[in-house]
Amino acid sequence: MGSATTQALTATTSALNAATVDDLGVARELFIAARTIGESSHLSGALSTWGVPGEARAGVAAQVFATFTPTTVALLRTAVAERWSDTADLIAGIEELAIRAAAKAAPGTDLEQELFEVLRVVADNPELELALGSRLADSAGKGALVESILTTRASAATTLVVSELVQQPRERRVRSLLTRALRIVADQRGRTVATVHVARPLDAAQTDRLRAAMSERTGSDIALNVVVDASVVGGVRVEIGDEVIDDTVSSRLNDLRQRLAG
């Protein structure tokens, strides 16, 4: 991620945090805007021509999406007026804004846990992953498939996020889309995602102790996802972003074998 994109993301996130988002309408419109821009080379070019002043680009966005709510239009104006490292980053930035808006619109929903559960279902079901990730499948059909599966199993916010993401994969795998969305939601809520692999389910007390330990280590609240994994044998393996803390029996045995072999 280039420095221009980093600064642009900071500006758009600040704009969202200052806005009033009471329902999923803003998130839905932002997803539509990201898809519309991504599907039109003419529009994406007009909104990312850096030789054109930012206010002029913002004006183009306001005209194109004039039927959207004032809040959405204001956020889009902010986004396209910023300098992004490239056009792909602009589209991804608006998509991120949509995910953050969905999280803001559903403060009482455990969106992180629901997204994680969807991620696990996809990972455990190759046929479903293939259907959702196929380049040949109709985008609207993939969105409808997600809605049919999640309507009675997840919140409206989770259903919206997953449905919209599978409709605009942009060469990304479904699991990558969901993992990114999970981290964005957690960040919007001031949390860090930690995925814990254990041999057996944890009880409430063990979960609380582990969450407290991870929170102390990272200095932030933790969105804790627990995966029961028979290959762990014993102990735990914790993934926090790119960091892996492996304190499983199998890992310790492997270390011992390496030391004996060396």
mmCIF file of C-alpha atoms in Angstrom:
data_model
loop_
_atom_site.group_PDB
_atom_site.id
_atom_site.type_symbol
_atom_site.label_atom_id
_atom_site.label_comp_id
_atom_site.label_asym_id
_atom_site.label_seq_id
_atom_site.Cartn_x
_atom_site.Cartn_y
_atom_site.Cartn_z
ATOM 1 C CA MET A 1 0.000 0.000 0.000
ATOM 2 C CA GLY A 2 1.464 3.328 -1.089
ATOM 3 C CA SER A 3 1.735 6.346 1.190
ATOM 4 C CA ALA A 4 -0.861 8.210 -0.895
ATOM 5 C CA THR A 5 -3.391 5.437 -0.345
ATOM 6 C CA THR A 6 -2.595 5.295 3.376
ATOM 7 C CA GLN A 7 -3.297 9.012 3.725
ATOM 8 C CA ALA A 8 -6.450 8.731 1.617
ATOM 9 C CA LEU A 9 -7.774 5.874 3.762
ATOM 10 C CA THR A 10 -7.156 7.912 6.899
ATOM 11 C CA ALA A 11 -9.088 10.860 5.448
ATOM 12 C CA THR A 12 -12.058 8.779 4.277
ATOM 13 C CA THR A 13 -12.259 6.844 7.554
ATOM 14 C CA SER A 14 -12.265 10.128 9.492
ATOM 15 C CA ALA A 15 -15.073 11.408 7.272
ATOM 16 C CA LEU A 16 -17.114 8.273 7.923
ATOM 17 C CA ASN A 17 -16.550 8.463 11.673
ATOM 18 C CA ALA A 18 -17.842 12.039 11.650
ATOM 19 C CA ALA A 19 -20.934 11.131 9.604
ATOM 20 C CA THR A 20 -24.294 9.914 10.848
ATOM 21 C CA VAL A 21 -24.935 6.353 9.638
ATOM 22 C CA ASP A 22 -28.151 4.992 11.106
ATOM 23 C CA ASP A 23 -28.882 2.148 8.703
ATOM 24 C CA LEU A 24 -27.322 0.015 5.983
ATOM 25 C CA GLY A 25 -28.393 2.335 3.186
ATOM 26 C CA VAL A 26 -25.082 4.198 3.096
ATOM 27 C CA ALA A 27 -23.081 0.963 3.048
ATOM 28 C CA ARG A 28 -25.251 -0.436 0.258
ATOM 29 C CA GLU A 29 -24.806 2.696 -1.855
ATOM 30 C CA LEU A 30 -21.048 2.734 -1.310
ATOM 31 C CA PHE A 31 -20.818 -0.874 -2.472
ATOM 32 C CA ILE A 32 -22.814 0.046 -5.578
ATOM 33 C CA ALA A 33 -20.494 2.991 -6.220
ATOM 34 C CA ALA A 34 -17.391 0.802 -5.924
ATOM 35 C CA ARG A 35 -18.850 -1.737 -8.339
ATOM 36 C CA THR A 36 -20.001 0.947 -10.783
ATOM 37 C CA ILE A 37 -16.580 2.620 -10.839
ATOM 38 C CA GLY A 38 -14.819 -0.725 -11.193
ATOM 39 C CA GLU A 39 -16.967 -1.748 -14.153
ATOM 40 C CA SER A 40 -16.489 1.520 -16.090
ATOM 41 C CA SER A 41 -13.012 2.372 -17.336
ATOM 42 C CA HIS A 42 -14.311 5.789 -18.442
ATOM 43 C CA LEU A 43 -15.691 6.643 -15.008
ATOM 44 C CA SER A 44 -12.737 5.205 -13.079
ATOM 45 C CA GLY A 45 -10.408 7.216 -15.302
ATOM 46 C CA ALA A 46 -12.363 10.426 -14.730
ATOM 47 C CA LEU A 47 -12.281 9.935 -10.965
ATOM 48 C CA SER A 48 -8.586 9.078 -10.761
ATOM 49 C CA THR A 49 -6.964 11.510 -13.208
ATOM 50 C CA TRP A 50 -4.491 13.121 -10.858
ATOM 51 C CA GLY A 51 -3.880 16.083 -13.183
ATOM 52 C CA VAL A 52 -7.477 17.155 -12.509
ATOM 53 C CA PRO A 53 -8.082 19.065 -9.234
ATOM 54 C CA GLY A 54 -9.630 16.996 -6.457
ATOM 55 C CA GLU A 55 -12.689 19.237 -6.226
ATOM 56 C CA ALA A 56 -13.382 18.685 -9.932
ATOM 57 C CA ARG A 57 -13.189 14.897 -9.466
ATOM 58 C CA ALA A 58 -15.504 15.218 -6.463
ATOM 59 C CA GLY A 59 -17.954 17.124 -8.637
ATOM 60 C CA VAL A 60 -18.010 14.309 -11.188
ATOM 61 C CA ALA A 61 -18.773 11.788 -8.453
ATOM 62 C CA ALA A 62 -21.560 13.987 -7.093
ATOM 63 C CA GLN A 63 -23.164 14.170 -10.538
ATOM 64 C CA VAL A 64 -22.874 10.450 -11.290
ATOM 65 C CA PHE A 65 -24.262 9.390 -7.912
ATOM 66 C CA ALA A 66 -26.681 12.290 -7.438
ATOM 67 C CA THR A 67 -29.567 9.935 -6.550
ATOM 68 C CA PHE A 68 -27.731 8.614 -3.498
ATOM 69 C CA THR A 69 -28.294 9.984 -0.009
ATOM 70 C CA PRO A 70 -26.446 13.198 0.930
ATOM 71 C CA THR A 71 -24.270 11.266 3.393
ATOM 72 C CA THR A 72 -23.129 8.802 0.733
ATOM 73 C CA VAL A 73 -22.463 11.569 -1.792
ATOM 74 C CA ALA A 74 -20.406 13.495 0.776
ATOM 75 C CA LEU A 75 -18.314 10.404 1.525
ATOM 76 C CA LEU A 76 -17.768 9.710 -2.167
ATOM 77 C CA ARG A 77 -16.733 13.326 -2.727
ATOM 78 C CA THR A 78 -14.163 12.960 0.050
ATOM 79 C CA ALA A 79 -12.858 9.689 -1.363
ATOM 80 C CA VAL A 80 -12.376 10.770 -4.971
ATOM 81 C CA ALA A 81 -10.920 14.131 -3.992
ATOM 82 C CA GLU A 82 -8.059 12.324 -2.249
ATOM 83 C CA ARG A 83 -4.933 11.120 -4.028
ATOM 84 C CA TRP A 84 -4.685 7.329 -4.201
ATOM 85 C CA SER A 85 -1.656 5.349 -5.351
ATOM 86 C CA ASP A 86 -3.673 3.957 -8.285
ATOM 87 C CA THR A 87 -7.213 3.466 -9.520
ATOM 88 C CA ALA A 88 -7.478 -0.013 -7.980
ATOM 89 C CA ASP A 89 -6.728 1.495 -4.570
ATOM 90 C CA LEU A 90 -9.484 4.090 -5.046
ATOM 91 C CA ILE A 91 -12.040 1.351 -5.756
ATOM 92 C CA ALA A 92 -10.785 -0.776 -2.855
ATOM 93 C CA GLY A 93 -10.893 2.307 -0.623
ATOM 94 C CA ILE A 94 -14.563 2.955 -1.404
ATOM 95 C CA GLU A 95 -15.284 -0.737 -0.788
ATOM 96 C CA GLU A 96 -13.521 -0.480 2.580
ATOM 97 C CA LEU A 97 -15.611 2.581 3.363
ATOM 98 C CA ALA A 98 -18.729 0.493 2.635
ATOM 99 C CA ILE A 99 -17.610 -2.270 5.012
ATOM 100 C CA ARG A 100 -16.874 0.273 7.731
ATOM 101 C CA ALA A 101 -20.277 1.901 7.157
ATOM 102 C CA ALA A 102 -21.965 -1.500 7.592
ATOM 103 C CA ALA A 103 -20.119 -1.994 10.892
ATOM 104 C CA LYS A 104 -21.126 1.482 12.045
ATOM 105 C CA ALA A 105 -24.759 0.908 11.095
ATOM 106 C CA ALA A 106 -24.983 -2.311 13.149
ATOM 107 C CA PRO A 107 -23.247 -1.573 16.475
ATOM 108 C CA GLY A 108 -25.176 -4.274 18.333
ATOM 109 C CA THR A 109 -24.282 -7.020 15.858
ATOM 110 C CA ASP A 110 -21.273 -9.280 16.371
ATOM 111 C CA LEU A 111 -20.265 -8.747 12.772
ATOM 112 C CA GLU A 112 -16.744 -10.081 13.331
ATOM 113 C CA GLN A 113 -18.010 -13.419 14.640
ATOM 114 C CA GLU A 114 -20.585 -13.769 11.899
ATOM 115 C CA LEU A 115 -18.034 -13.033 9.171
ATOM 116 C CA PHE A 116 -15.669 -15.536 10.745
ATOM 117 C CA GLU A 117 -18.380 -18.201 10.749
ATOM 118 C CA VAL A 118 -19.073 -17.535 7.068
ATOM 119 C CA LEU A 119 -15.337 -17.764 6.389
ATOM 120 C CA ARG A 120 -15.167 -21.167 8.102
ATOM 121 C CA VAL A 121 -18.181 -22.458 6.169
ATOM 122 C CA VAL A 122 -16.585 -21.398 2.879
ATOM 123 C CA ALA A 123 -13.231 -22.919 3.855
ATOM 124 C CA ASP A 124 -14.918 -26.229 4.730
ATOM 125 C CA ASN A 125 -17.041 -26.354 1.587
ATOM 126 C CA PRO A 126 -14.985 -26.370 -1.644
ATOM 127 C CA GLU A 127 -18.091 -26.518 -3.833
ATOM 128 C CA LEU A 128 -19.528 -23.404 -2.219
ATOM 129 C CA GLU A 129 -16.210 -21.598 -2.500
ATOM 130 C CA LEU A 130 -16.016 -22.534 -6.171
ATOM 131 C CA ALA A 131 -19.569 -21.328 -6.811
ATOM 132 C CA LEU A 132 -18.960 -17.989 -5.100
ATOM 133 C CA GLY A 133 -15.535 -17.456 -6.624
ATOM 134 C CA SER A 134 -16.206 -18.558 -10.192
ATOM 135 C CA ARG A 135 -15.356 -15.964 -12.817
ATOM 136 C CA LEU A 136 -17.924 -17.497 -15.145
ATOM 137 C CA ALA A 137 -20.862 -17.276 -12.734
ATOM 138 C CA ASP A 138 -23.277 -14.359 -12.907
ATOM 139 C CA SER A 139 -22.486 -11.738 -10.255
ATOM 140 C CA ALA A 140 -26.114 -11.139 -9.339
ATOM 141 C CA GLY A 141 -26.605 -14.891 -9.061
ATOM 142 C CA LYS A 142 -23.722 -15.178 -6.602
ATOM 143 C CA GLY A 143 -25.190 -12.371 -4.530
ATOM 144 C CA ALA A 144 -28.582 -14.089 -4.533
ATOM 145 C CA LEU A 145 -26.942 -17.372 -3.462
ATOM 146 C CA VAL A 146 -25.336 -15.664 -0.460
ATOM 147 C CA GLU A 147 -28.634 -14.062 0.501
ATOM 148 C CA SER A 148 -30.477 -17.379 0.275
ATOM 149 C CA ILE A 149 -27.907 -19.022 2.552
ATOM 150 C CA LEU A 150 -27.475 -16.246 5.121
ATOM 151 C CA THR A 151 -30.903 -14.608 5.357
ATOM 152 C CA THR A 152 -31.977 -16.752 8.312
ATOM 153 C CA ARG A 153 -28.479 -17.416 9.680
ATOM 154 C CA ALA A 154 -26.797 -14.011 9.873
ATOM 155 C CA SER A 155 -27.611 -10.362 10.344
ATOM 156 C CA ALA A 156 -28.591 -8.044 7.508
ATOM 157 C CA ALA A 157 -25.189 -6.343 7.832
ATOM 158 C CA THR A 158 -23.232 -9.562 7.359
ATOM 159 C CA THR A 159 -25.474 -10.656 4.502
ATOM 160 C CA LEU A 160 -24.958 -7.324 2.746
ATOM 161 C CA VAL A 161 -21.174 -7.356 3.136
ATOM 162 C CA VAL A 162 -20.712 -10.943 1.938
ATOM 163 C CA SER A 163 -23.223 -10.614 -0.900
ATOM 164 C CA GLU A 164 -21.601 -7.454 -2.235
ATOM 165 C CA LEU A 165 -18.037 -8.739 -1.945
ATOM 166 C CA VAL A 166 -18.653 -11.918 -3.928
ATOM 167 C CA GLN A 167 -20.211 -9.810 -6.686
ATOM 168 C CA GLN A 168 -17.051 -7.743 -7.144
ATOM 169 C CA PRO A 169 -14.088 -10.053 -6.443
ATOM 170 C CA ARG A 170 -11.616 -8.224 -8.729
ATOM 171 C CA GLU A 171 -9.285 -11.252 -9.021
ATOM 172 C CA ARG A 172 -9.432 -11.943 -5.255
ATOM 173 C CA ARG A 173 -10.307 -15.274 -3.655
ATOM 174 C CA VAL A 174 -13.467 -15.492 -1.550
ATOM 175 C CA ARG A 175 -11.559 -16.339 1.614
ATOM 176 C CA SER A 176 -9.263 -13.347 1.081
ATOM 177 C CA LEU A 177 -12.295 -11.085 0.672
ATOM 178 C CA LEU A 178 -13.858 -12.317 3.899
ATOM 179 C CA THR A 179 -10.602 -12.161 5.871
ATOM 180 C CA ARG A 180 -10.049 -8.568 4.757
ATOM 181 C CA ALA A 181 -13.634 -7.624 5.640
ATOM 182 C CA LEU A 182 -13.258 -9.186 9.086
ATOM 183 C CA ARG A 183 -10.115 -7.150 9.801
ATOM 184 C CA ILE A 184 -11.717 -3.923 8.548
ATOM 185 C CA VAL A 185 -14.772 -4.404 10.775
ATOM 186 C CA ALA A 186 -12.568 -5.139 13.787
ATOM 187 C CA ASP A 187 -10.449 -2.060 13.088
ATOM 188 C CA GLN A 188 -13.552 0.111 12.743
ATOM 189 C CA ARG A 189 -14.572 -1.036 16.213
ATOM 190 C CA GLY A 190 -11.119 -0.560 17.693
ATOM 191 C CA ARG A 191 -10.341 -4.256 17.960
ATOM 192 C CA THR A 192 -7.661 -6.663 16.779
ATOM 193 C CA VAL A 193 -8.607 -10.040 15.290
ATOM 194 C CA ALA A 194 -7.031 -13.078 16.945
ATOM 195 C CA THR A 195 -7.720 -16.592 15.626
ATOM 196 C CA VAL A 196 -7.001 -19.359 18.110
ATOM 197 C CA HIS A 197 -6.595 -23.012 17.100
ATOM 198 C CA VAL A 198 -7.224 -25.497 19.919
ATOM 199 C CA ALA A 199 -7.699 -29.247 20.208
ATOM 200 C CA ARG A 200 -10.952 -28.942 22.194
ATOM 201 C CA PRO A 201 -13.594 -26.232 22.628
ATOM 202 C CA LEU A 202 -12.812 -23.625 25.286
ATOM 203 C CA ASP A 203 -15.202 -22.902 28.116
ATOM 204 C CA ALA A 204 -16.236 -19.335 28.968
ATOM 205 C CA ALA A 205 -13.539 -18.879 31.634
ATOM 206 C CA GLN A 206 -10.763 -20.106 29.329
ATOM 207 C CA THR A 207 -12.011 -17.866 26.534
ATOM 208 C CA ASP A 208 -12.041 -14.833 28.828
ATOM 209 C CA ARG A 209 -8.512 -15.532 30.093
ATOM 210 C CA LEU A 210 -7.184 -15.986 26.577
ATOM 211 C CA ARG A 211 -8.873 -12.815 25.355
ATOM 212 C CA ALA A 212 -7.438 -10.877 28.299
ATOM 213 C CA ALA A 213 -3.939 -12.214 27.618
ATOM 214 C CA MET A 214 -4.153 -11.323 23.927
ATOM 215 C CA SER A 215 -5.515 -7.880 24.774
ATOM 216 C CA GLU A 216 -2.572 -7.258 27.110
ATOM 217 C CA ARG A 217 -0.139 -8.401 24.438
ATOM 218 C CA THR A 218 -1.592 -6.240 21.659
ATOM 219 C CA GLY A 219 -2.731 -3.271 23.705
ATOM 220 C CA SER A 220 -6.218 -3.349 22.158
ATOM 221 C CA ASP A 221 -9.562 -5.070 22.513
ATOM 222 C CA ILE A 222 -9.639 -8.504 20.904
ATOM 223 C CA ALA A 223 -12.140 -10.040 18.510
ATOM 224 C CA LEU A 224 -11.453 -13.677 19.358
ATOM 225 C CA ASN A 225 -12.204 -16.471 16.889
ATOM 226 C CA VAL A 226 -11.763 -20.037 18.105
ATOM 227 C CA VAL A 227 -11.122 -22.952 15.737
ATOM 228 C CA VAL A 228 -11.251 -26.525 17.031
ATOM 229 C CA ASP A 229 -8.477 -28.297 15.132
ATOM 230 C CA ALA A 230 -7.561 -31.938 15.802
ATOM 231 C CA SER A 231 -4.074 -31.409 14.358
ATOM 232 C CA VAL A 232 -3.219 -29.128 17.263
ATOM 233 C CA VAL A 233 -2.932 -32.176 19.613
ATOM 234 C CA GLY A 234 -2.581 -29.913 22.669
ATOM 235 C CA GLY A 235 -1.819 -26.325 23.575
ATOM 236 C CA VAL A 236 -2.839 -23.431 21.334
ATOM 237 C CA ARG A 237 -1.825 -21.711 18.114
ATOM 238 C CA VAL A 238 -2.732 -18.033 17.885
ATOM 239 C CA GLU A 239 -2.768 -15.947 14.708
ATOM 240 C CA ILE A 240 -2.831 -12.156 15.072
ATOM 241 C CA GLY A 241 -2.480 -10.595 11.657
ATOM 242 C CA ASP A 242 0.794 -11.903 10.246
ATOM 243 C CA GLU A 243 2.073 -12.980 13.681
ATOM 244 C CA VAL A 244 1.746 -16.627 14.700
ATOM 245 C CA ILE A 245 2.245 -17.806 18.278
ATOM 246 C CA ASP A 246 2.519 -21.599 18.164
ATOM 247 C CA ASP A 247 2.512 -23.298 21.570
ATOM 248 C CA THR A 248 1.064 -26.616 20.467
ATOM 249 C CA VAL A 249 2.404 -30.036 21.409
ATOM 250 C CA SER A 250 3.050 -30.833 17.749
ATOM 251 C CA SER A 251 5.089 -27.635 17.390
ATOM 252 C CA ARG A 252 7.168 -28.394 20.484
ATOM 253 C CA LEU A 253 7.818 -31.944 19.260
ATOM 254 C CA ASN A 254 8.883 -30.607 15.880
ATOM 255 C CA ASP A 255 11.286 -28.175 17.561
ATOM 256 C CA LEU A 256 12.728 -31.020 19.603
ATOM 257 C CA ARG A 257 13.232 -33.160 16.506
ATOM 258 C CA GLN A 258 15.027 -30.298 14.742
ATOM 259 C CA ARG A 259 17.345 -29.752 17.708
ATOM 260 C CA LEU A 260 18.154 -33.466 17.905
ATOM 261 C CA ALA A 261 18.788 -33.592 14.166
ATOM 262 C CA GLY A 262 21.052 -30.497 14.333
#
